[in-house]
Steps between C-alpha positions, in 0.01 A plus 500: 500500500383686187446191283122543494560813289759351262385466139574189298653723233608864489522673161542850365163522325177317429586552136820294541321184612508210254133403507543252214745309717266517797221364279729212395560434871126453550384840620165598353400807698666814634377738765638851460514805720444816291671808640877506458487140378341562158487880478607793720277559802155619389578492127257356246584197290755613246591352162772282654256350752238435231756333276631298795158360584427426134821294506383308806171420324695381198704262717180370660578638844201624698537797734322691770577833664491506879517844656437672829367794298129562459282428197544843331876433470495128425207451260611749230850351501361146486266593215790646299710182531203258490567363847303339773548689824455512874488851645525601867687171555626569853845363418682334675190299590513184285121498449493701178805333350291185523206689348720607208608142444136394507414760234771351277418138582854448633646310792799596713727270299428668166469863610757762594504855627693809384522814711732776622445504878625246753267572791175493305546334162760232566405417857135455405583284198729284710225458761274389212762240398601658170829526315602865536696739282600834647578775250665834559256793512454668163505856635635654822198730555276329755260580782666571835389176665665303219818709522524410869446128427771515233754592768413187695497294180862600437601323822313183403640512146852533637464170687321336207774598256770392746335157525457471123852625419734401784830682490376789284365727775 
């Protein structure tokens, strides 16, 4: 019933993902949401984010930011971490996930997506045919419409976790 929202992986943080291992598995590009995936909502690129993206470049992994935010939010962040980007992406529409892959020169088979929201980030990436990694939000302070979606996400996550870990819940 909720499977269209289920991520392929669910981790605590973007910064916990083993991108070297993903590179060894054949992934060459990563699409990232920004807010609450890489930094708290609305925050600029911090030292940790800059170091993180430098590490991705060192591995040889390409990356692109895909955000529903407008250019004044996305471009400065992208400039700070030296990223390609797609702003005003209208997630969960798959169109701009495909645009992000095009910017990186990636195909579905060698690209993945990392984000913190099921109903926009993960659902859109799944519709685009990508491997998806859901991460827990970095900071609890969010806009009201996101807070309301989080309540519904908890229901979906309950069923996802029950499927992934039978007998635990």
